[in-house]
Coordinates of C-alpha atoms in Angstrom, one line a residue:
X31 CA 106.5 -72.9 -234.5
X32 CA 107.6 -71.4 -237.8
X33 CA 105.3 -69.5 -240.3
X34 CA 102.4 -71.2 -241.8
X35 CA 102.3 -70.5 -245.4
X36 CA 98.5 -70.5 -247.1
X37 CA 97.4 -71.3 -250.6
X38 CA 93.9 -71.1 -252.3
X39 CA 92.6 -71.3 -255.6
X40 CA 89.1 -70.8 -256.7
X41 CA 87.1 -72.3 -259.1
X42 CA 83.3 -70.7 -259.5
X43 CA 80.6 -71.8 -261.3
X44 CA 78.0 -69.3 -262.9
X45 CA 74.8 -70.4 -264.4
X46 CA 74.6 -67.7 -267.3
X47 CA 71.1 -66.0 -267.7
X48 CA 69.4 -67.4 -270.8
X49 CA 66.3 -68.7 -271.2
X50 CA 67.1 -72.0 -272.7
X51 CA 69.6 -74.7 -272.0
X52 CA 73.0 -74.8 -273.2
X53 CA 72.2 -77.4 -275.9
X54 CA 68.6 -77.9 -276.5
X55 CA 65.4 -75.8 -276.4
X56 CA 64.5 -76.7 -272.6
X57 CA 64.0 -74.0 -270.7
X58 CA 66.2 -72.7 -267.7
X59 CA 63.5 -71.2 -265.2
X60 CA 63.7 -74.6 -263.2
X61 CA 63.5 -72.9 -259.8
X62 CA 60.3 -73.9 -258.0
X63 CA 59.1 -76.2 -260.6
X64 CA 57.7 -79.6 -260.0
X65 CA 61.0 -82.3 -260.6
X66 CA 61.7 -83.6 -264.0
X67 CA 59.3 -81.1 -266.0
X68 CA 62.3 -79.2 -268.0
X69 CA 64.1 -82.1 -269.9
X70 CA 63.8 -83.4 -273.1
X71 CA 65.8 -86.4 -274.8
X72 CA 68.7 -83.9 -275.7
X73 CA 69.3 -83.1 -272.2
X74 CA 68.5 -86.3 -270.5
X75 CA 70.7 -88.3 -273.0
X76 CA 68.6 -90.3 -274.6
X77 CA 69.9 -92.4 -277.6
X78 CA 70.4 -90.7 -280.9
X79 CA 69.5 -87.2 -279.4
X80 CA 71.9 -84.6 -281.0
X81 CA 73.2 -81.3 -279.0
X82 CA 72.9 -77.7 -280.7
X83 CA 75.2 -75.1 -279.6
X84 CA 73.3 -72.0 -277.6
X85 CA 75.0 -68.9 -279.4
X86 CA 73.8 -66.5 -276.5
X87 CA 75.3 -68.8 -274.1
X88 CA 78.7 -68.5 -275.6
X89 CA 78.5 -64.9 -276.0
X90 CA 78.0 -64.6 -272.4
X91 CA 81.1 -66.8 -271.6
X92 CA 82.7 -64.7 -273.9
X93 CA 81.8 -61.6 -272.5
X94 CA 82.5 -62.5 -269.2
X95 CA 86.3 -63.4 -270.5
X96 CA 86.8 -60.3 -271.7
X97 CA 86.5 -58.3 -268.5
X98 CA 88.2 -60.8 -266.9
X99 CA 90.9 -58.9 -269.2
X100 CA 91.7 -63.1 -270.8
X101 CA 93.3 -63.6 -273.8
X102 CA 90.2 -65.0 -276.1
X103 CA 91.4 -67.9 -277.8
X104 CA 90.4 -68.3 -281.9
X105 CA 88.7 -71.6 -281.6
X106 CA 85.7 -73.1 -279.5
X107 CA 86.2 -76.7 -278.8
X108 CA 84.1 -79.2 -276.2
X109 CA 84.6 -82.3 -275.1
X110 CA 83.2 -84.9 -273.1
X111 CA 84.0 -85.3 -269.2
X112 CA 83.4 -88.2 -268.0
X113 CA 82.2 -90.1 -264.2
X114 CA 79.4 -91.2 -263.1
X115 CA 77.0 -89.8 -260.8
X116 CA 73.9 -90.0 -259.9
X117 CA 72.3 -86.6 -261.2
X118 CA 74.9 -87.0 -264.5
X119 CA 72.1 -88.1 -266.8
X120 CA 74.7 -89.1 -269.8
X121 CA 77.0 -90.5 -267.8
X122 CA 79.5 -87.6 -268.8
X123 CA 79.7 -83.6 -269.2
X124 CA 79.8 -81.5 -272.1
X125 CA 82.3 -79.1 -271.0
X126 CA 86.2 -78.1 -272.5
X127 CA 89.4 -79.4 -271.9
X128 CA 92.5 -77.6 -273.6
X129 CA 91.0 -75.0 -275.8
X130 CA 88.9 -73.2 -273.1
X131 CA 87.0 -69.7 -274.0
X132 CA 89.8 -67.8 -271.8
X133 CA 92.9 -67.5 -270.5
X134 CA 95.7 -65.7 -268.8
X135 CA 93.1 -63.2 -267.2
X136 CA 93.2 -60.7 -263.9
X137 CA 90.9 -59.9 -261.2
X138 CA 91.7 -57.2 -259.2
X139 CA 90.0 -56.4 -255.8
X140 CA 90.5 -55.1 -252.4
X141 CA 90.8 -56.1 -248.8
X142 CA 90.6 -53.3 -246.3
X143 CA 91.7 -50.8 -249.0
X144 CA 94.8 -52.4 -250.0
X145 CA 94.5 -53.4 -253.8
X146 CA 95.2 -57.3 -254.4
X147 CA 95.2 -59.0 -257.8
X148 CA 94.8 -62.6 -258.3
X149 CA 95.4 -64.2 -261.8
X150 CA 92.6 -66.0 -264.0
X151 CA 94.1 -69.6 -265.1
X152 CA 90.9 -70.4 -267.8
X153 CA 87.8 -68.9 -268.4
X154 CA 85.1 -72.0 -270.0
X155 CA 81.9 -73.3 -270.6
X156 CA 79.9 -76.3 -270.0
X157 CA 76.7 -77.7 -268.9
X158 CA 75.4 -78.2 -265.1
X159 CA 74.2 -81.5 -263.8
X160 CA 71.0 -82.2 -262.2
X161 CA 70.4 -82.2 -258.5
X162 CA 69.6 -84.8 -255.9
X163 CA 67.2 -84.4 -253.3
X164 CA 67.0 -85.9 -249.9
X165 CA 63.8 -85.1 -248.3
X166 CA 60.0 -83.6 -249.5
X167 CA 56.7 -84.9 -249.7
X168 CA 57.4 -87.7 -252.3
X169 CA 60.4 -89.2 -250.5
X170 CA 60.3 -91.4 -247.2
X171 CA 62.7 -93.0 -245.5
X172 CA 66.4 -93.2 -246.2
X173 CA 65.1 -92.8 -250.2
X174 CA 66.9 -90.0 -252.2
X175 CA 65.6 -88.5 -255.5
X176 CA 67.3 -86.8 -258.6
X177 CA 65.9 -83.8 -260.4
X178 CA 67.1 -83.4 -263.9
X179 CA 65.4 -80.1 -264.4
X180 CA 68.6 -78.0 -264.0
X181 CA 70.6 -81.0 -266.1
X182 CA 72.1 -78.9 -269.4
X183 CA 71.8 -75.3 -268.1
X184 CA 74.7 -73.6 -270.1
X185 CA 77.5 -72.5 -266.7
X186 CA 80.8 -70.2 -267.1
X187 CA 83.4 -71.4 -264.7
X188 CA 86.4 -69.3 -264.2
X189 CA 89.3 -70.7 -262.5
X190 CA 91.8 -69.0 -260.6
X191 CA 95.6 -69.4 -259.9
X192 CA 96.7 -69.8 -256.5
X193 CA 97.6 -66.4 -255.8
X194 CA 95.2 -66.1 -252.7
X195 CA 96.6 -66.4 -249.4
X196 CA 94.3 -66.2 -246.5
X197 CA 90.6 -66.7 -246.0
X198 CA 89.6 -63.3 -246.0
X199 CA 91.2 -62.7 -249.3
X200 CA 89.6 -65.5 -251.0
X201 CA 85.9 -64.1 -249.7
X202 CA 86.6 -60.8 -250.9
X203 CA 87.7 -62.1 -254.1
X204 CA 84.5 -64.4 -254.5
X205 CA 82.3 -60.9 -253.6
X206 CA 84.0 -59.0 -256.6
X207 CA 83.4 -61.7 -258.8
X208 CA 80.1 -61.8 -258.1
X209 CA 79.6 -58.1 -258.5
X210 CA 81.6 -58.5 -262.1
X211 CA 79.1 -60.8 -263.4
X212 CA 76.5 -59.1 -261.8
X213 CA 77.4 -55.7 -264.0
X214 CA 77.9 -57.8 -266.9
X215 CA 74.3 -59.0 -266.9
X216 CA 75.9 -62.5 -267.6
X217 CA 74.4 -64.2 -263.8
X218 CA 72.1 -63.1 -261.2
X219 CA 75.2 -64.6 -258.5
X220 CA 72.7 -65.9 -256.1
X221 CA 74.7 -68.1 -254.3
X222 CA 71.9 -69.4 -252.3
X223 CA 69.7 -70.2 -255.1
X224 CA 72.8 -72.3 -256.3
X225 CA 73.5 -70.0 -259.5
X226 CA 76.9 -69.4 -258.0
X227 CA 79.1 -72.3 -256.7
X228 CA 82.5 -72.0 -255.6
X229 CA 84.6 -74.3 -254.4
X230 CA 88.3 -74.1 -253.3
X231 CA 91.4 -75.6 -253.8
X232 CA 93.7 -74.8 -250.3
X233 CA 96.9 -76.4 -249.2
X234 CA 99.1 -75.4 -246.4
X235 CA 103.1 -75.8 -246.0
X236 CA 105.5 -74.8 -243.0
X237 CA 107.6 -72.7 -246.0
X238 CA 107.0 -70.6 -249.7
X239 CA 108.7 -72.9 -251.5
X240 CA 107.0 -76.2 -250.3
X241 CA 104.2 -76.9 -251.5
X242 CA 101.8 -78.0 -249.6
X243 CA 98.6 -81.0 -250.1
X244 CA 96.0 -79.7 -252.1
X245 CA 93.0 -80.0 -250.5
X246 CA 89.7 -79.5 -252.3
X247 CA 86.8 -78.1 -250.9
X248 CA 83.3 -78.5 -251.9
X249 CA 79.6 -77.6 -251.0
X250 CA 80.2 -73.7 -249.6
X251 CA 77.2 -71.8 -250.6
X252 CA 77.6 -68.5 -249.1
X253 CA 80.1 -66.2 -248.4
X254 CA 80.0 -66.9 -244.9
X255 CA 80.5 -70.6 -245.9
X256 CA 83.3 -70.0 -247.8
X257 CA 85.1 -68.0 -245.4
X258 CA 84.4 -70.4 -242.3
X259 CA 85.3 -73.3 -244.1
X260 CA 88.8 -72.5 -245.9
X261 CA 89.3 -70.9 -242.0
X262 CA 88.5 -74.3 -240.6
X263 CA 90.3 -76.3 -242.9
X264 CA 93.5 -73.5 -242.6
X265 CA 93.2 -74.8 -239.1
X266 CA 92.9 -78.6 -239.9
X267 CA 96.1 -78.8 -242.1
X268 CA 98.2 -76.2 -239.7
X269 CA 97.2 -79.1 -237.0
X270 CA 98.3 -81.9 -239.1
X271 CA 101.6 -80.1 -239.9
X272 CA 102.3 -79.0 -236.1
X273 CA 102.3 -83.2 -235.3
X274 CA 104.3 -83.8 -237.9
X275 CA 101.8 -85.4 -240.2
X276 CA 100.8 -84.5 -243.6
X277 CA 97.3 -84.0 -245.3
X278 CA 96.0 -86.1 -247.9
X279 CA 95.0 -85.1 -251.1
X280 CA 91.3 -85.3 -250.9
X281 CA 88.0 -83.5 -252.0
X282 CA 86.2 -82.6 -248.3
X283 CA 82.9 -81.1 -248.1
X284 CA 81.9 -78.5 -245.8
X285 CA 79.6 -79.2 -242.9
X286 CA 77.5 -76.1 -242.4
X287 CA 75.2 -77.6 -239.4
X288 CA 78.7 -79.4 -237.5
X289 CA 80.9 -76.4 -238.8
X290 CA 83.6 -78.4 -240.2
X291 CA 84.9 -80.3 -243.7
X292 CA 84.5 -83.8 -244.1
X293 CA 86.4 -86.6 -246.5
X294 CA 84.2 -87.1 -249.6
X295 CA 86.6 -88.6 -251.7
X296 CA 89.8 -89.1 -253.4
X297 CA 90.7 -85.6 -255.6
X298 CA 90.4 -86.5 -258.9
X299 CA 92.9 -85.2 -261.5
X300 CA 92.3 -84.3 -265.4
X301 CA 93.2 -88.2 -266.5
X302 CA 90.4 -89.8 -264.4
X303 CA 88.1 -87.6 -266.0
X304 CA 89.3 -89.4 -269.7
X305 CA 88.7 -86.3 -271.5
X306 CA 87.6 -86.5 -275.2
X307 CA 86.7 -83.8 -278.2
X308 CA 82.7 -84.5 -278.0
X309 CA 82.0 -86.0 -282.0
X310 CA 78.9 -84.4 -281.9
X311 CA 79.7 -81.0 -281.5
X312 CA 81.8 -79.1 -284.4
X313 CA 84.5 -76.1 -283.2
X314 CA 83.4 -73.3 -283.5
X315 CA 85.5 -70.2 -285.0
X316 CA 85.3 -66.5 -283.3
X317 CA 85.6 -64.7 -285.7
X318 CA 87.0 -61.1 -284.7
X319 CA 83.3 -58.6 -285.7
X320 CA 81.6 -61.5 -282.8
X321 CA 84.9 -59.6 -280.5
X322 CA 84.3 -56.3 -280.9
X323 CA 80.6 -56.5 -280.8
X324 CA 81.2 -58.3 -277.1
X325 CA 83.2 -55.9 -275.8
X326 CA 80.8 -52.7 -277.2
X327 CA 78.7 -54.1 -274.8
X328 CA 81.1 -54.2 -271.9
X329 CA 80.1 -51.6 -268.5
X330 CA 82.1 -49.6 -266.2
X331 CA 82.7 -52.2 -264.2
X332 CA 82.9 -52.1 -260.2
X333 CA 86.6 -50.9 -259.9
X334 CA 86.3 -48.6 -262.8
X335 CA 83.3 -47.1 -260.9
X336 CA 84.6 -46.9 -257.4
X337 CA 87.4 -44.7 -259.3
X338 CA 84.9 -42.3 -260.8
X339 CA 82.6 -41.8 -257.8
X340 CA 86.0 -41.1 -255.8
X341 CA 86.8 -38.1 -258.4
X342 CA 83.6 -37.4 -259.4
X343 CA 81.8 -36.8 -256.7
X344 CA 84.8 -36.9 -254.2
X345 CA 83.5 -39.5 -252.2
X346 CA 86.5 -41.7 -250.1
X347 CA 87.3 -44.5 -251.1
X348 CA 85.3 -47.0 -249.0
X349 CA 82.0 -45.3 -249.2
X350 CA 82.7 -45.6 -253.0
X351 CA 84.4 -49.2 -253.1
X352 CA 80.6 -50.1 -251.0
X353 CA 78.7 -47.9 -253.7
X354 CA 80.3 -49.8 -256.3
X355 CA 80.2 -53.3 -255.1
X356 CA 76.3 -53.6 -255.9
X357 CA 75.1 -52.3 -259.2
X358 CA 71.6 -51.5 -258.2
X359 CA 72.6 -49.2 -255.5
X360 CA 75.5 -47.6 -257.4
X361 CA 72.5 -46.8 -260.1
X362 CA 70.5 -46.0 -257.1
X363 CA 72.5 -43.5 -255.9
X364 CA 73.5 -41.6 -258.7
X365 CA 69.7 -41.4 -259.8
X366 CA 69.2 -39.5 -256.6
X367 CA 72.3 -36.9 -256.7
X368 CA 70.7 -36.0 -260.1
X369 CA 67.5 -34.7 -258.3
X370 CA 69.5 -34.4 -255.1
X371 CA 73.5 -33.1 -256.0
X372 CA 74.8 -33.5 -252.2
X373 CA 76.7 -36.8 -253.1
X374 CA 78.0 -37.1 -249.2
X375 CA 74.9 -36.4 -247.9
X376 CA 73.0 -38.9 -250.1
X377 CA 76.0 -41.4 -250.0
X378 CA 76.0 -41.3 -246.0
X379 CA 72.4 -41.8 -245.8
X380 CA 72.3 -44.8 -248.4
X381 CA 75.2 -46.7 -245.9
X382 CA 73.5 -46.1 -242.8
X383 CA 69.6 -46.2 -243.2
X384 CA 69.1 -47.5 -246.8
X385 CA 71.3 -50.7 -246.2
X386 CA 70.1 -50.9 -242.8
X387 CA 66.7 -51.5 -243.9
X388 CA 67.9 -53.6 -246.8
X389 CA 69.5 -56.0 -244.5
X390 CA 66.5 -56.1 -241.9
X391 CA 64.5 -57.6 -244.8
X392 CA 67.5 -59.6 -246.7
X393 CA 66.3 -57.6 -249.7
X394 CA 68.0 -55.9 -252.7
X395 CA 67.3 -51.7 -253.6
X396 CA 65.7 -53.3 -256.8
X397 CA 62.9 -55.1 -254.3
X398 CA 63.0 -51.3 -252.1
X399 CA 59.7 -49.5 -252.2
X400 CA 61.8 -45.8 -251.8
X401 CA 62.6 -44.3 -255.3
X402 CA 65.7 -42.0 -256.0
X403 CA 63.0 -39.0 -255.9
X404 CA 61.2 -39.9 -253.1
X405 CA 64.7 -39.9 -250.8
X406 CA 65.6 -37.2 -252.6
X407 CA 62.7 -35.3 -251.9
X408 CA 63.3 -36.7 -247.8
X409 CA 67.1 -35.2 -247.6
X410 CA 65.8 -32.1 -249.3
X411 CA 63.5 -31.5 -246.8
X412 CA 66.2 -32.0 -244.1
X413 CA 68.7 -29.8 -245.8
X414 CA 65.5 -26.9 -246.5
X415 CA 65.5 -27.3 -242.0
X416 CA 62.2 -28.3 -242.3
X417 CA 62.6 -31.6 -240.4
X418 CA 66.1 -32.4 -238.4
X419 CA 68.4 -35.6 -239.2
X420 CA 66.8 -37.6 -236.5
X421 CA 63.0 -37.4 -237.5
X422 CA 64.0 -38.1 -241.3
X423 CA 65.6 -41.2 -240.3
X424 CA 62.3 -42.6 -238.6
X425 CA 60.4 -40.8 -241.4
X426 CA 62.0 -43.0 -243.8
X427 CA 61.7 -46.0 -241.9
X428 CA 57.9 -45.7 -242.8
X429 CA 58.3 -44.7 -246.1
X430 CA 60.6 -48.0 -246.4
X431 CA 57.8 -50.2 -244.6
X432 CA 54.7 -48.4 -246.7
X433 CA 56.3 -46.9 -249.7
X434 CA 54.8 -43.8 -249.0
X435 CA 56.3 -40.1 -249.8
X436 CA 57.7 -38.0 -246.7
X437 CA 54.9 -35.6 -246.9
X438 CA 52.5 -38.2 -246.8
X439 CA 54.4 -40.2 -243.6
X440 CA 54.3 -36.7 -241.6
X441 CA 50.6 -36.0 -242.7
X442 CA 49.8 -39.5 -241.2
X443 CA 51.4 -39.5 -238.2
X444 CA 50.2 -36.1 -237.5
X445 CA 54.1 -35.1 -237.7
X446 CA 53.8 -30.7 -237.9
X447 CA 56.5 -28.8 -239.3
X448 CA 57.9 -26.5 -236.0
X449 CA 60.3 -24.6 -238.1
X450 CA 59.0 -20.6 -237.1
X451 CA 60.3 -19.0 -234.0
X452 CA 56.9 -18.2 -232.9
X453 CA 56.4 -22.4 -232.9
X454 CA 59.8 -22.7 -230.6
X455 CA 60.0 -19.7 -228.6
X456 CA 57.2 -21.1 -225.8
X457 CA 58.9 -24.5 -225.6
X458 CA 62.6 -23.0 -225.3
X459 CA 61.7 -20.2 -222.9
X460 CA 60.3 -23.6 -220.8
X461 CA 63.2 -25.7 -221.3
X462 CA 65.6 -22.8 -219.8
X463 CA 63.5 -22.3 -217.0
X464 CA 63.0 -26.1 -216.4
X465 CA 67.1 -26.1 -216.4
X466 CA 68.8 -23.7 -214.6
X467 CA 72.0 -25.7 -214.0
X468 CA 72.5 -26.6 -217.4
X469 CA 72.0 -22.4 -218.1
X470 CA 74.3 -21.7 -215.7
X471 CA 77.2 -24.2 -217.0
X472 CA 76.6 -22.6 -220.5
X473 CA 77.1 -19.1 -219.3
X474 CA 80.0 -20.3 -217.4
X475 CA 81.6 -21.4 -220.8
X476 CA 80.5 -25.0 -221.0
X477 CA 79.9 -26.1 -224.5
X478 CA 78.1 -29.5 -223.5
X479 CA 75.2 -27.7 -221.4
X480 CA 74.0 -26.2 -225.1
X481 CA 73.8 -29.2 -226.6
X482 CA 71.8 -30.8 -223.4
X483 CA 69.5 -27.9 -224.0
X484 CA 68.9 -28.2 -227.6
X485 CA 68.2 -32.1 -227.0
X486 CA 65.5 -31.4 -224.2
X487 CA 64.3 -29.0 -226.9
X488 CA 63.9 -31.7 -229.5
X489 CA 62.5 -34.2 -226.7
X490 CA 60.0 -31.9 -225.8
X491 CA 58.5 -31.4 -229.6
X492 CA 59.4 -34.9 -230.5
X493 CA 61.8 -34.4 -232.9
X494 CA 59.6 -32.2 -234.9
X495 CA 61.8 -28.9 -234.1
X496 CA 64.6 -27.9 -236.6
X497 CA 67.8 -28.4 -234.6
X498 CA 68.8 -25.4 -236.3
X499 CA 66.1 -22.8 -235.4
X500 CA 66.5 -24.5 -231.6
X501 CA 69.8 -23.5 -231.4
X502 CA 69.4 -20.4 -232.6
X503 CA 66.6 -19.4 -230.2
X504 CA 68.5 -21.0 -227.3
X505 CA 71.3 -18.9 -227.9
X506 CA 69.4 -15.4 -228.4
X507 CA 67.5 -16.5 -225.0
X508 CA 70.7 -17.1 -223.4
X509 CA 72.4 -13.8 -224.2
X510 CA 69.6 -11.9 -223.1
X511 CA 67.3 -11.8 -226.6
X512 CA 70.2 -10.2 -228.4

């Protein structure tokens, strides 16, 4: 069978963070709020109701255009898109056709440390629909409702080329773009609230310069969705091809409970849409002071971090790239090497025991109950030999569950400090005696029978012992209290 060749473009949705809608005074904090609560005539569509342009909400778009590195075009120009859907309340979307707020941009991110760049086709703005909903306590039987509440919240999308070529690429490129907008303070990205939608355009041909059938996918709403289903549908297409028949141009939707994509419909293309410049809504002119004053407020973004941690605190390069993927915990970190400067030490711990206990609760460092000081305070104690590796790790595991200091965690559990010799000297002396074999191996030049001793050491004070102090003590028993 000859080489399959793979092609995906992404096109993401981002509801921007302001507090009203993108052309009336409703607000935007829909989520958890009774059905139809947040609209207004503007919104809904009601006859004679005029839009008003949200000024934050472009500003956002704009910003987010801008570290996407796009040209930012002069003029802002909507128009109408129009179908008909259900949870469409006019019947058609403000959104923009041929003058977008971007274009010509770059991403950059990485797959198992190799750099990749993908190219940004548009960068615009428009409004979100509403959302149906099959099932609650107001519905019965095969009966649907539509919630408008989310109808007119102001959304960037950013559109990709095809320049992605495999499903793995295409979910590491949705994570930095998350993290982007993230830094830029322009989305929270919670995909599974539905403030980030992505779907993906993927076609598959037997050589580079056939194209293949472009395929849109729809309804992914994690990560994990998004690679599983551009995976499945990879495998759908190569099928098609390998029986020598072709896939048709369609928009599928992914399956998440029967793991697969599904017809939907025909793909539409830009004429079905009958695009046209909206009559109630003026263009609007950037003027070049509104530029500069976007971009002053610009961060180091992930990339530009993950660089600096790497020579600044000479960290490698994936313990940085992780650092750097998540704002929080980059900002977490460097909080605590201020009161803490062993950047490895603090780095290691934050990959292994911080995110393990992140993930065990599906929680950010912003929700944590630790503080930089208070795991600060934790590796300081380990480095001072106060406490050994082992017991800090279970020591913050309380602090984590209680947000309670170290101190406080050892005073509660009754957790001693056995750091003198006079604490260790008893308990060795028994552990050599208890162990003859294991003495004997070490004498004979076996490095392995030390260790064995030192960890029937730590057993036998719980973990309490310095590992340090132990080993020293072992070895001045061992050579005959030299």
């Amino acid at each position: 069978m000859e080489n399959i060749y793979v092609t995906i473009g992404l096109e993401v949705h981002c509801q921007l963070l302001t507090r009203a809608k993108m052309f009336c005074r409703c607000s935007t904090d829909y989520i958890g709020k009774p059905p139809n609560t947040l609209v207004c005539p503007v919104c809904m569509g009601l006859p004679g109701a005029l839009p008003v342009l949200n000024r934050k909400a472009l500003e956002l778009a704009i910003k987010t255009a801008l570290a996407l590195q796009c040209e930012v075009l002069p003029e802002v120009v909507f128009h109408r898109k129009n179908y008909f859907y259900p949870d469409l309340p006019k019947g058609y979307q403000i959104s923009q056709y041929d003058f977008p707020i971007g274009v010509r941009g770059v991403l950059e991110f990485a797959l198992q440390g190799v750099k990749k760049r993908v190219r940004i086709r548009r960068v615009h703005v428009e409004e979100d629909a509403g959302k149906l909903v099959h099932e609650g306590p107001d519905l019965r039987g095969a009966v649907s409702g539509v919630d408008f509440n989310r109808a007119g919240i102001p959304l960037v999308e950013i559109v990709t080329e095809p320049d992605l070529h495999s499903p793995e690429e295409a979910k590491e490129c949705l994570v930095m773009l998350r993290s982007i907008v993230r830094y830029l303070e322009v989305s929270d990205g919670n995909m599974e609230e539905g403030s980030l939608r992505c779907d993906a355009n993927v076609s598959v041909s037997l050589s580079p310069e056939t194209p293949g059938t472009k395929v849109e996918i729809k309804n992914m709403n994690s990560f994990r969705s998004v690679f599983r289903a551009l995976s499945y549908e990879v495998e759908r297409q190569t099928e098609l091809l390998r029986s020598g028949k072709t896939p048709v141009q369609e928009t599928r939707h992914w399956d998440e409970v029967r793991q697969v994509t599904v017809p939907s419909r025909g793909k539409e293309e830009a004429e079905d849409y009958r695009y046209f410049p909206d009559p109630d809504l003026l263009p609007f002119c950037i003027p070049p002071e509104m530029l500069q004053e976007i971009q002053a407020t610009i961060p180091e973004l992930p990339l530009q971090k993950k660089e600096r941690f790497m020579r600044e605190y000479e960290l490698p390069e994936p313990e940085a790239y992780i650092l750097a993927q998540d704002h929080d915990l980059a900002e977490f970190f460097e909080a605590c090497v201020r009161e803490f400067p062993s950047p490895r030490a603090v780095c290691n711990f934050i990959l292994t025991e911080v995110l393990k206990n992140l993930n065990s609760l599906n929680i950010g460092i912003r929700e944590s109950k630790v503080t930089p000081s208070m795991l600060a305070e934790l590796l300081k104690m380990v480095e001072r030999r106060e406490i050994g590796i082992s017991l800090a790790k279970g020591i913050f595991e309380e602090m984590f569950r209680t947000g309670m200091g170290a101190r406080d965690v050892m005073l509660k559990k009754g957790i001693s400090f056995l750091t003198s010799e006079r604490d260790l000297e008893k308990v060795v002396r028994e552990v050599i005696e208890k162990n003859p074999q294991s003495v004997a191996d070490y004498l004979r030049g076996k490095e392995k029978a030390l260790h064995f001793l030192i960890g029937q050491v730590m057993r036998a004070t719980k973990g309490q012992a310095s590992p340090e102090v132990v080993k020293h003590l072992l070895l001045r028993e061992l050579s005959g209290g030299e």
